[in-house]
Short mmCIF file of C-alpha atoms in Angstrom, two decimals:
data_model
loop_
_atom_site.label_atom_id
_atom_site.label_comp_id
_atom_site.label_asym_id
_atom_site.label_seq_id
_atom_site.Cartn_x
_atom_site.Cartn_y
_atom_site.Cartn_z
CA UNK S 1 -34.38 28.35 -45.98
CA UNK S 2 -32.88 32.01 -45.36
CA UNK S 3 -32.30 33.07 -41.82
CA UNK S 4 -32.70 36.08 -40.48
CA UNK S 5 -30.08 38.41 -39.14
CA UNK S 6 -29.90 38.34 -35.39
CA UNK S 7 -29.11 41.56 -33.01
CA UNK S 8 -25.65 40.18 -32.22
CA UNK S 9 -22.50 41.72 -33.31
CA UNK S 10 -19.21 39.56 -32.73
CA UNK S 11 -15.81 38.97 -33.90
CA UNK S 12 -13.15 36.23 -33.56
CA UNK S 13 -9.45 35.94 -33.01
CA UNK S 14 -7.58 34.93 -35.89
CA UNK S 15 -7.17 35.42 -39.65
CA UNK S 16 -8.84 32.45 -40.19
CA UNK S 17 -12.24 31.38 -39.27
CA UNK S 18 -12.50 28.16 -37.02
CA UNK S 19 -15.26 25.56 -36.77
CA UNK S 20 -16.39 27.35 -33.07
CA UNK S 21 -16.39 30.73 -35.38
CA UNK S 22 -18.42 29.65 -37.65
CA UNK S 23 -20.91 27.75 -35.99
CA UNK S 24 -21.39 30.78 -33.74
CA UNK S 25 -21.71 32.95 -36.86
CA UNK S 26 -24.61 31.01 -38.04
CA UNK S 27 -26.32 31.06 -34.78
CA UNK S 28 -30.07 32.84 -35.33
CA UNK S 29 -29.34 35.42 -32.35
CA UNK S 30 -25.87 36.77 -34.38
CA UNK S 31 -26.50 39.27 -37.85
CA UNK S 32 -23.56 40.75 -37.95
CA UNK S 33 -19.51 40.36 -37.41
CA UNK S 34 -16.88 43.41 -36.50
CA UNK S 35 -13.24 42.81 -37.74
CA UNK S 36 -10.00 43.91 -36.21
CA UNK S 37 -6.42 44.11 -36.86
CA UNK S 38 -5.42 41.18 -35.68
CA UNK S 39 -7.96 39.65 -38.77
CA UNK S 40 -6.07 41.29 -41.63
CA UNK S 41 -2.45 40.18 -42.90
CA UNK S 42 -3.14 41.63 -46.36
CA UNK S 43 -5.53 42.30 -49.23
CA UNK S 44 -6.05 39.33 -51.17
CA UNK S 45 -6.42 37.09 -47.54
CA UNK S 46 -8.91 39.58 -46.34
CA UNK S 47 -11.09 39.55 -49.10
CA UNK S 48 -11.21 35.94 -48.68
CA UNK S 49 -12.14 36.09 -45.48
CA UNK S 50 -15.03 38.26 -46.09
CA UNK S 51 -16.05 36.33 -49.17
CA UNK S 52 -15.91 33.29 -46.77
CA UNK S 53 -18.05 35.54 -43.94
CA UNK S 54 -21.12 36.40 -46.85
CA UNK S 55 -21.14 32.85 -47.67
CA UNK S 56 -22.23 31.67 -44.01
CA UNK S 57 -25.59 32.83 -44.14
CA UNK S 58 -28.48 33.74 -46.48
CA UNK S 59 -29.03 37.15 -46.31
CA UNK S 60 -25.54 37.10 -45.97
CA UNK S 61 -24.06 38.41 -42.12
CA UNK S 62 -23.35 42.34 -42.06
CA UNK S 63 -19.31 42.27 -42.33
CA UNK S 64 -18.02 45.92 -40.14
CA UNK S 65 -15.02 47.36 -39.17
CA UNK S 66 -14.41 50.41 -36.76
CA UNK S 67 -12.13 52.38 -39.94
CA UNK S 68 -12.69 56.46 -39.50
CA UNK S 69 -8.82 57.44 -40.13
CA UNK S 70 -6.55 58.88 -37.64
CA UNK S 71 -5.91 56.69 -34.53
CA UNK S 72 -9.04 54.60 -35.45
CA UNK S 73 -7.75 52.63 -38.76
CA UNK S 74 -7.93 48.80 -38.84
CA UNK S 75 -6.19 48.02 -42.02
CA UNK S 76 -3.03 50.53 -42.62
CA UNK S 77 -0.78 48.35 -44.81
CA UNK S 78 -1.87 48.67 -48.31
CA UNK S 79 -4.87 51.02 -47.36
CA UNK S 80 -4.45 54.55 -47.85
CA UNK S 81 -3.82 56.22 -44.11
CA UNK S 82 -6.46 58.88 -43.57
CA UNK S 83 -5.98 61.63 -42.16
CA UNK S 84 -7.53 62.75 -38.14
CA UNK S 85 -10.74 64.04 -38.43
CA UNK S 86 -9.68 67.38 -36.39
CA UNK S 87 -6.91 67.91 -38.97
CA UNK S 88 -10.32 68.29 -41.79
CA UNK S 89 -11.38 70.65 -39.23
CA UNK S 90 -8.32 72.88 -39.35
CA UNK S 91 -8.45 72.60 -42.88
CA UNK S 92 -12.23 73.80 -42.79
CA UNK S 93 -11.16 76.65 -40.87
CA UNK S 94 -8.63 77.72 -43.67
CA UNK S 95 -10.70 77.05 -46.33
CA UNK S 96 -14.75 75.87 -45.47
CA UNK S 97 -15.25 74.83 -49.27
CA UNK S 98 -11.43 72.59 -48.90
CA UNK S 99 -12.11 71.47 -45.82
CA UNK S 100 -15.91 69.96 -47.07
CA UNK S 101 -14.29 68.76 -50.25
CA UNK S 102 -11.72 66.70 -48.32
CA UNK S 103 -14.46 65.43 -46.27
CA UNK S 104 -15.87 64.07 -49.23
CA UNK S 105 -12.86 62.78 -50.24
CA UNK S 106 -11.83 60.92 -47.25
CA UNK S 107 -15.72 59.00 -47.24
CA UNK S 108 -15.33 58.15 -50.38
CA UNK S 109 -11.69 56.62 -50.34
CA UNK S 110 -12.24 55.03 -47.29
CA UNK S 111 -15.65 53.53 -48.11
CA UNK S 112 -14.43 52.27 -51.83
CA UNK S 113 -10.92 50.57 -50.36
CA UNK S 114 -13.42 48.96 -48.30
CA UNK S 115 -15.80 48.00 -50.52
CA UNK S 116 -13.15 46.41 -52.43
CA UNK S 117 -12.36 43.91 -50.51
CA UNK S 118 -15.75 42.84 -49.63
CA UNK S 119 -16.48 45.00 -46.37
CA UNK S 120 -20.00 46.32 -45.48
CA UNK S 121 -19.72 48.91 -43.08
CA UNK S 122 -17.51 50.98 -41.14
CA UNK S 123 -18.17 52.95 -37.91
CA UNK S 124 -17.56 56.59 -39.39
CA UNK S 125 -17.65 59.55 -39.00
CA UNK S 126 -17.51 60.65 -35.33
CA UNK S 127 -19.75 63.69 -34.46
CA UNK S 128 -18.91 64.21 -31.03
CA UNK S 129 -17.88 67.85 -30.33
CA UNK S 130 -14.43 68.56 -29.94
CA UNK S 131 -14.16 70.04 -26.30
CA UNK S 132 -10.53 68.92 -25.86
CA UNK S 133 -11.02 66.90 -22.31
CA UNK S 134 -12.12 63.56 -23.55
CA UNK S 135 -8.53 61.44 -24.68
CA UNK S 136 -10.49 58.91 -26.24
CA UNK S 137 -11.94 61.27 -28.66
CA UNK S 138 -8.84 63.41 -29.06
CA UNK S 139 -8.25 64.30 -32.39
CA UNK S 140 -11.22 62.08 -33.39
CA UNK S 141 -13.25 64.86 -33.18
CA UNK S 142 -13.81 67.09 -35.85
CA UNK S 143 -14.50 70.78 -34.34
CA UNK S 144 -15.90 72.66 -31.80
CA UNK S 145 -18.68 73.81 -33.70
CA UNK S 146 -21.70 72.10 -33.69
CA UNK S 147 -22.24 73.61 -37.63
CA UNK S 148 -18.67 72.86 -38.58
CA UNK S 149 -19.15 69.20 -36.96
CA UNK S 150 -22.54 68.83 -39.15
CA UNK S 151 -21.13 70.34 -42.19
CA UNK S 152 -18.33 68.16 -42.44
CA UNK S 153 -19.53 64.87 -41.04
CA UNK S 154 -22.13 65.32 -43.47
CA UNK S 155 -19.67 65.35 -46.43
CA UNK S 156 -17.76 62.55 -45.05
CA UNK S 157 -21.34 60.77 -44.98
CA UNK S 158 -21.71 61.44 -48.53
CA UNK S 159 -18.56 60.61 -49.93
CA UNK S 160 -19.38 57.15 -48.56
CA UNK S 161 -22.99 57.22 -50.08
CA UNK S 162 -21.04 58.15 -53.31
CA UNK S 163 -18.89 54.96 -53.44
CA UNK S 164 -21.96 52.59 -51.79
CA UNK S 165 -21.35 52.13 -48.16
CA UNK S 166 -23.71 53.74 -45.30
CA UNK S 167 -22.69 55.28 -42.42
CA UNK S 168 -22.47 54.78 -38.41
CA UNK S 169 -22.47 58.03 -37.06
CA UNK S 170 -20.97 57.88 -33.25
CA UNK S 171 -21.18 58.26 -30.06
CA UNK S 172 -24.92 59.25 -29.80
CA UNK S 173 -25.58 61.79 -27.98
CA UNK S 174 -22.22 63.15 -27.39
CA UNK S 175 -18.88 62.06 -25.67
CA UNK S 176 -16.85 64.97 -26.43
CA UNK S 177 -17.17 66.81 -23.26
CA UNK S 178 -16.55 63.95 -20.64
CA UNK S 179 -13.35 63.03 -19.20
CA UNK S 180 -13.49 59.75 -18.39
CA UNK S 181 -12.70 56.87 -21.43
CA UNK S 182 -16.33 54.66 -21.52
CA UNK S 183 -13.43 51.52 -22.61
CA UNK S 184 -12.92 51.80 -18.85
CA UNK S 185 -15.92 53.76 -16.39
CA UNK S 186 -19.26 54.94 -17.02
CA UNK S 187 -18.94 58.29 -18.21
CA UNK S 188 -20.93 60.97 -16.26
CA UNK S 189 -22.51 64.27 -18.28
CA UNK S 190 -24.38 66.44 -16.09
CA UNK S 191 -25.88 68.92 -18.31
CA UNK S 192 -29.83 69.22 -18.31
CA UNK S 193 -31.29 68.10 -21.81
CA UNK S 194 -31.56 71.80 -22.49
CA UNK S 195 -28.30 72.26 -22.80
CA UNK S 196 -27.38 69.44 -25.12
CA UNK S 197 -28.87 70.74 -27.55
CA UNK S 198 -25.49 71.79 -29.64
CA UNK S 199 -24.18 67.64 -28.85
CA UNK S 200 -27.59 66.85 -31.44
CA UNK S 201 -27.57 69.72 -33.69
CA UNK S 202 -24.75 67.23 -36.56
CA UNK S 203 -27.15 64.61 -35.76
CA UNK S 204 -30.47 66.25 -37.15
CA UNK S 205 -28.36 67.38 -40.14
CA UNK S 206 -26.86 63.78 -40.48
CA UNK S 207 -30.50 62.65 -40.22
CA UNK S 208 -32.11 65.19 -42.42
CA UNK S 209 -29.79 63.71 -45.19
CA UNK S 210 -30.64 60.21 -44.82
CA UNK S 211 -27.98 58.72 -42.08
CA UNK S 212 -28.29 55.25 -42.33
CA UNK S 213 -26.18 54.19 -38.76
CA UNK S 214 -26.05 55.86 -35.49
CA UNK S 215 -24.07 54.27 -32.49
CA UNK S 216 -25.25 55.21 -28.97
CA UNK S 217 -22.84 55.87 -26.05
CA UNK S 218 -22.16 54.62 -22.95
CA UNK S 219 -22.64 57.94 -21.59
CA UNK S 220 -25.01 58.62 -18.53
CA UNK S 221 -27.14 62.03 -18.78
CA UNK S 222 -28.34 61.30 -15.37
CA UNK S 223 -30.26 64.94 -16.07
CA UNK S 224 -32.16 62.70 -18.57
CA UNK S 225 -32.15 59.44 -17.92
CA UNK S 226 -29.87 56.69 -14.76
CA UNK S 227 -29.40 54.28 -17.37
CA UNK S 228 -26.29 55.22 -20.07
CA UNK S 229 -27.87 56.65 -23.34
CA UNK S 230 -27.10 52.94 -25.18
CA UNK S 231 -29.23 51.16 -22.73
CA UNK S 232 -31.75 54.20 -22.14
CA UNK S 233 -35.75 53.93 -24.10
CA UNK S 234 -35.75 57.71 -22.84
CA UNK S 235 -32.89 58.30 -25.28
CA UNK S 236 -32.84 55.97 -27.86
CA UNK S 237 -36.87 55.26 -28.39
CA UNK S 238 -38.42 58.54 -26.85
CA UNK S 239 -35.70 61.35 -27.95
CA UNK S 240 -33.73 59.48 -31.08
CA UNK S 241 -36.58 57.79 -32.96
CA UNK S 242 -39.31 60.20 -31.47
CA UNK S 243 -37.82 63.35 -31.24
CA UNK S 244 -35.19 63.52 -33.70
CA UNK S 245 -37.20 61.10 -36.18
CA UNK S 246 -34.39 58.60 -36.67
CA UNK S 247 -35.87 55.46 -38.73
CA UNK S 248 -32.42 53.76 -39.45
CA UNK S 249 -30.47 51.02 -37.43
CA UNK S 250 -29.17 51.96 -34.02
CA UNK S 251 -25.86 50.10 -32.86
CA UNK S 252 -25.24 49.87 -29.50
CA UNK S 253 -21.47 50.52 -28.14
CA UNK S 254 -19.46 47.49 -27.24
CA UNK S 255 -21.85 45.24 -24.56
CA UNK S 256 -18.10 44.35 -22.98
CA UNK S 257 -16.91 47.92 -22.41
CA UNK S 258 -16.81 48.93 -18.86
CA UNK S 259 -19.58 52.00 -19.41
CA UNK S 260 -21.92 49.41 -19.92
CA UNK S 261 -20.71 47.01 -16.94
CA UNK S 262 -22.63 49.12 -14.16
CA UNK S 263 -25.71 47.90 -15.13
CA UNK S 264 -25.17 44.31 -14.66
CA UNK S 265 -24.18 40.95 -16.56
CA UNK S 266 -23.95 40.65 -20.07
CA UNK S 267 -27.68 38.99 -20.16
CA UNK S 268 -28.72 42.22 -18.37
CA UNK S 269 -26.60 44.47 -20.63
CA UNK S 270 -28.29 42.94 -24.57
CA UNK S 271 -32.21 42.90 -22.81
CA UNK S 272 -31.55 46.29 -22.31
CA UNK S 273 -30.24 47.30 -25.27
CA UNK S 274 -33.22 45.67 -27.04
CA UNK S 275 -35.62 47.40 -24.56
CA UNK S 276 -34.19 51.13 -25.32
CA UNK S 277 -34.55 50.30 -28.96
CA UNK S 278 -31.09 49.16 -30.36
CA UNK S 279 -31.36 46.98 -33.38
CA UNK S 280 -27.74 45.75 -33.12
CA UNK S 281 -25.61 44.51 -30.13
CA UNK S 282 -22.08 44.50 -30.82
CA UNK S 283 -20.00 42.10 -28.36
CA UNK S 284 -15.96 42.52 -28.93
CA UNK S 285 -12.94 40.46 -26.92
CA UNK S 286 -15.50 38.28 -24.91
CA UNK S 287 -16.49 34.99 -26.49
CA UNK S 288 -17.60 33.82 -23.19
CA UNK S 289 -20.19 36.76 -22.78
CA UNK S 290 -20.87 35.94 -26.90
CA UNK S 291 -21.80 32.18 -25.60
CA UNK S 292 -23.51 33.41 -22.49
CA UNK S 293 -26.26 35.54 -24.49
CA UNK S 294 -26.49 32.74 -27.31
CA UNK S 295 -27.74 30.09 -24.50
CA UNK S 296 -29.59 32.96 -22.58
CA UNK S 297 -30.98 35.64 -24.58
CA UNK S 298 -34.85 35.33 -25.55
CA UNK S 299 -35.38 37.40 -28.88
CA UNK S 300 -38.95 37.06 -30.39
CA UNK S 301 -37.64 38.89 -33.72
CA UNK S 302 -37.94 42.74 -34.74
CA UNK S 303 -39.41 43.12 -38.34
CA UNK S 304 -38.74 46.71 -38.73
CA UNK S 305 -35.13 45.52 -37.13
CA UNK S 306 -34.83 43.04 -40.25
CA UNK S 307 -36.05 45.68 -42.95
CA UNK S 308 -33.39 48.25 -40.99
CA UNK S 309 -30.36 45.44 -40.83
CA UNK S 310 -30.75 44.84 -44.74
CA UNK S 311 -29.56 48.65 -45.70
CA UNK S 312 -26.23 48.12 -44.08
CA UNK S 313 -25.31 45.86 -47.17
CA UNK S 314 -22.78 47.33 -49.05
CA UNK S 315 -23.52 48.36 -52.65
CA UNK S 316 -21.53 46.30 -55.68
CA UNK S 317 -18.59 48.44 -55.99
CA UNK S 318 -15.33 47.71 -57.96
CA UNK S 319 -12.87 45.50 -56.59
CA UNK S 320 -9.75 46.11 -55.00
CA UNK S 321 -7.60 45.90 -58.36
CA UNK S 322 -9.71 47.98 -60.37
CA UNK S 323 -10.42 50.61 -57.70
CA UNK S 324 -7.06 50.95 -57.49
CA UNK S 325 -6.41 51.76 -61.07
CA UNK S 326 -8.93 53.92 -61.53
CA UNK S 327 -8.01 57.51 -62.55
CA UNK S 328 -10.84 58.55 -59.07
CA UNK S 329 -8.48 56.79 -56.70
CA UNK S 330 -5.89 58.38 -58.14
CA UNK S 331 -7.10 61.80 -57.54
CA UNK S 332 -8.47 60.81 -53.79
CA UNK S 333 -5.34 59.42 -52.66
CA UNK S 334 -3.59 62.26 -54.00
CA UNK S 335 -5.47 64.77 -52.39
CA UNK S 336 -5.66 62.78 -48.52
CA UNK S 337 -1.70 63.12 -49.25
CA UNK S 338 -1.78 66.32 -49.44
CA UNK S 339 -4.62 66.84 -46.55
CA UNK S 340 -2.36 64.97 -44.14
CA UNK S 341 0.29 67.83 -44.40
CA UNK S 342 0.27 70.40 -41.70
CA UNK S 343 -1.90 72.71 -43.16
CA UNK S 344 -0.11 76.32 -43.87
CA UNK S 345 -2.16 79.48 -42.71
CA UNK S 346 -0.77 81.94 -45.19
CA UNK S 347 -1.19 85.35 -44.63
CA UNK S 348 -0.52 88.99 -46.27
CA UNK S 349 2.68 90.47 -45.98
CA UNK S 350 1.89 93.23 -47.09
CA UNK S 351 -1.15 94.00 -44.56
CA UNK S 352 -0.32 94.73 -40.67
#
C-alpha cells in the first residue's frame, strides 16, 4: 500500500545506508532525504545509493542536495565545478545576452549531471541581493540588481527545466543585506515591508515563470512579523502564497540552524513551520532532533502538500554515461570552462 510523503527532510552519515537509516527513511512523518559530501565517494556508488533511496518507499522519497556552484557544490570530483553565481553576474554586466546564456548553461549542466545519477532536486539558484555584508552569501549572490538577479536566476531556473529538474529558489525573502550568518544567530532586517520590495521583485519573476521550490529564511523582519520569515504565516501563508500567488512547495531552512533555535525546541521549531505554511521540514546533523519529532510530531496530512511534494520528482533524463557523451555536455562543459575565467572587460584603444 503506497505511503505518503511526510514533511520531514533528513540525511544520514555515511556512504552507506544503515538499518537505523532506513527504518527512519520509511517512517510516515519523513518525504524527503538531503545528501552531503560526506555521502558521495564517486559516481557509480552514488547512483547506487540513490537507486537504493527510490526503492524505500512508494512514491519513492524526494532525493536533494544543496548543489548551486561556487562554494555551495556537494559533489566536485567527477562533476563539472560551476562557476560563483556573482562571477555570471560580472559576466552579465559585460555582455547581458552572455551572461543569461551562461545562466542557462550552468542550470542545465548542473541539473543533467544530477539527474544522471539519480538525484531529484537541488537547492538552486540563490536570489538574494548581492549587498556585499552578508559572508554567508558572498559570492553566492548574483547582483545587486533586483532585474539582473531576476533575469538571470530565471535562466538558471530554466536551464534546469530544460534538462528535467525543478528548482528551490533561496533564502525567501532576502538574506543579502544582513550581517549576521543564520548557521549561527537569528538574523535581524529592520526594513518596513515597504522597502523590501526590491528583496521580492526575482521572486515574482521566478514565480511568474512557474518556480517550482522556494526556501524561506531564518531571517526576522520584525517590521513584519517576531517570528523569522520560515516560521512566520504572515510571510509564508499571508504574503508568499497570498500576495505573491506562490502555489508550489515551500522548504523551510535547516530546523537545526541556530536562526531557528530562538523560538524553542525542535518540536516547537516543525509545528511552526507547518503552521506558517511550509510543506517540507528539512532537519540536517541532528538525528536526535530527527527522532525527537518522529515520536512527537502530530501531522494530520496536507493534500495540497502531497499533490505539491510529487513535482519535485525528477524527470527521466539520460544517465550519467550517456550524458556524458553527448555532443550537449560537450558544449556546456566547454562553455562553464570558459565562464570560470576572469572575465576580460575589453575596451577601445582607440577612444579616450
Amino acid at each position: 500500500m503506497p505511503v505518503s510523503l511526510g514533511p520531514l527532510m533528513i540525511d544520514f552519515a555515511g556512504t552507506e545506508l544503515t538499518a537505523e537509516d532506513r527504518e527512519l527513511l520509511r517512517h510516515p512523518l519523513v518525504g524527503s532525504v538531503i545528501l552531503f559530501t560526506r555521502n558521495y565517494s564517486e559516481p557509480q556508488q552514488l547512483q547506487r545509493l540513490v537507486a537504493e533511496l527510490h526503492s524505500l518507499r512508494d512514491p519513492p522519497l524526494v532525493v536533494s542536495v544543496d548543489h548551486e556552484g561556487g562554494r555551495v557544490q556537494r559533489f566536485r570530483k567527477h562533476f563539472t565545478v560551476l562557476p560563483p553565481a556573482r562571477l555570471i553576474g560580472h559576466r552579465y554586466d559585460i555582455d547581458a545576452q552572455e551572461g543569461l546564456e551562461t545562466a542557462r548553461t550552468c542550470g542545465w549542466l548542473l541539473a543533467a549531471e544530477l539527474l544522471g545519477v539519480g538525484i531529484d532536486l537541488s537547492f538552486a539558484p540563490v536570489v538574494d541581493l548581492d549587498y556585499a555584508v552578508s559572508e554567508v552569501i558572498g559570492d553566492r549572490a548574483y547582483h545587486r540588481h533586483p532585474s539582473a538577479v531576476g533575469a538571470l536566476a530565471t535562466a538558471f531556473m530554466l536551464g534546469m527545466r530544460d534538462a528535467g529538474m525543478a528548482s528551490v529558489a533561496k533564502h525567501f525573502p532576502g538574506h543579502g543585506a544582513v550581517v549576521a550568518d543564520s548557521h549561527f544567530a537569528l538574523p535581524v532586517d529592520r526594513r518596513e515591508y515597504a522597502d523590501l520590495d526590491e528583496e521580492l521583485a526575482p521572486y515574482r519573476r521566478l514565480i511568474a515563470n512557474g518556480l517550482v521550490g522556494i526556501m524561506a529564511a531564518h531571517v526576522q523582519f520584525p517590521q513584519v512579523d517576531e517570528l523569522p520569515a520560515s516560521l512566520s504565516r504572515r510571510w509564508i501563508t499571508d504574503i508568499l502564497r497570498g500576495e505573491l500567488g506562490f502555489h508550489g512547495v515551500v522548504f523551510a531552512d535547516d530546523l537545526n540552524m541556530a536562526g531557528a533555535t530562538v523560538v524553542g525546541n525542535m518540536l516547537r521549531r516543525a509545528e511552526l513551520a507547518l503552521e506558517a505554511g511550509c510543506d517540507v521540514l528539512p532537519v540536517c546533523n541532528n538525528r536526535a532532533g530527527v527522532v525527537e519529532l518522529i515520536d512527537q510530531l502530530r501531522y494530520e496530512g496536507n493534500p495540497a502538500s502531497q499533490a505539491r511534494l510529487v513535482r519535485l520528482h525528477g524527470k527521466a533524463a539520460p544517465e550519467r554515461e550517456a550524458l556524458l557523451a553527448s555532443a550537449r555536455w560537450h558544449s556546456a562543459h566547454g562553455r562553464v570552462l570558459q565562464t570560470s575565467e576572469a572575465p576580460v572587460l575589453r575596451l577601445d584603444a582607440g577612444r579616450a
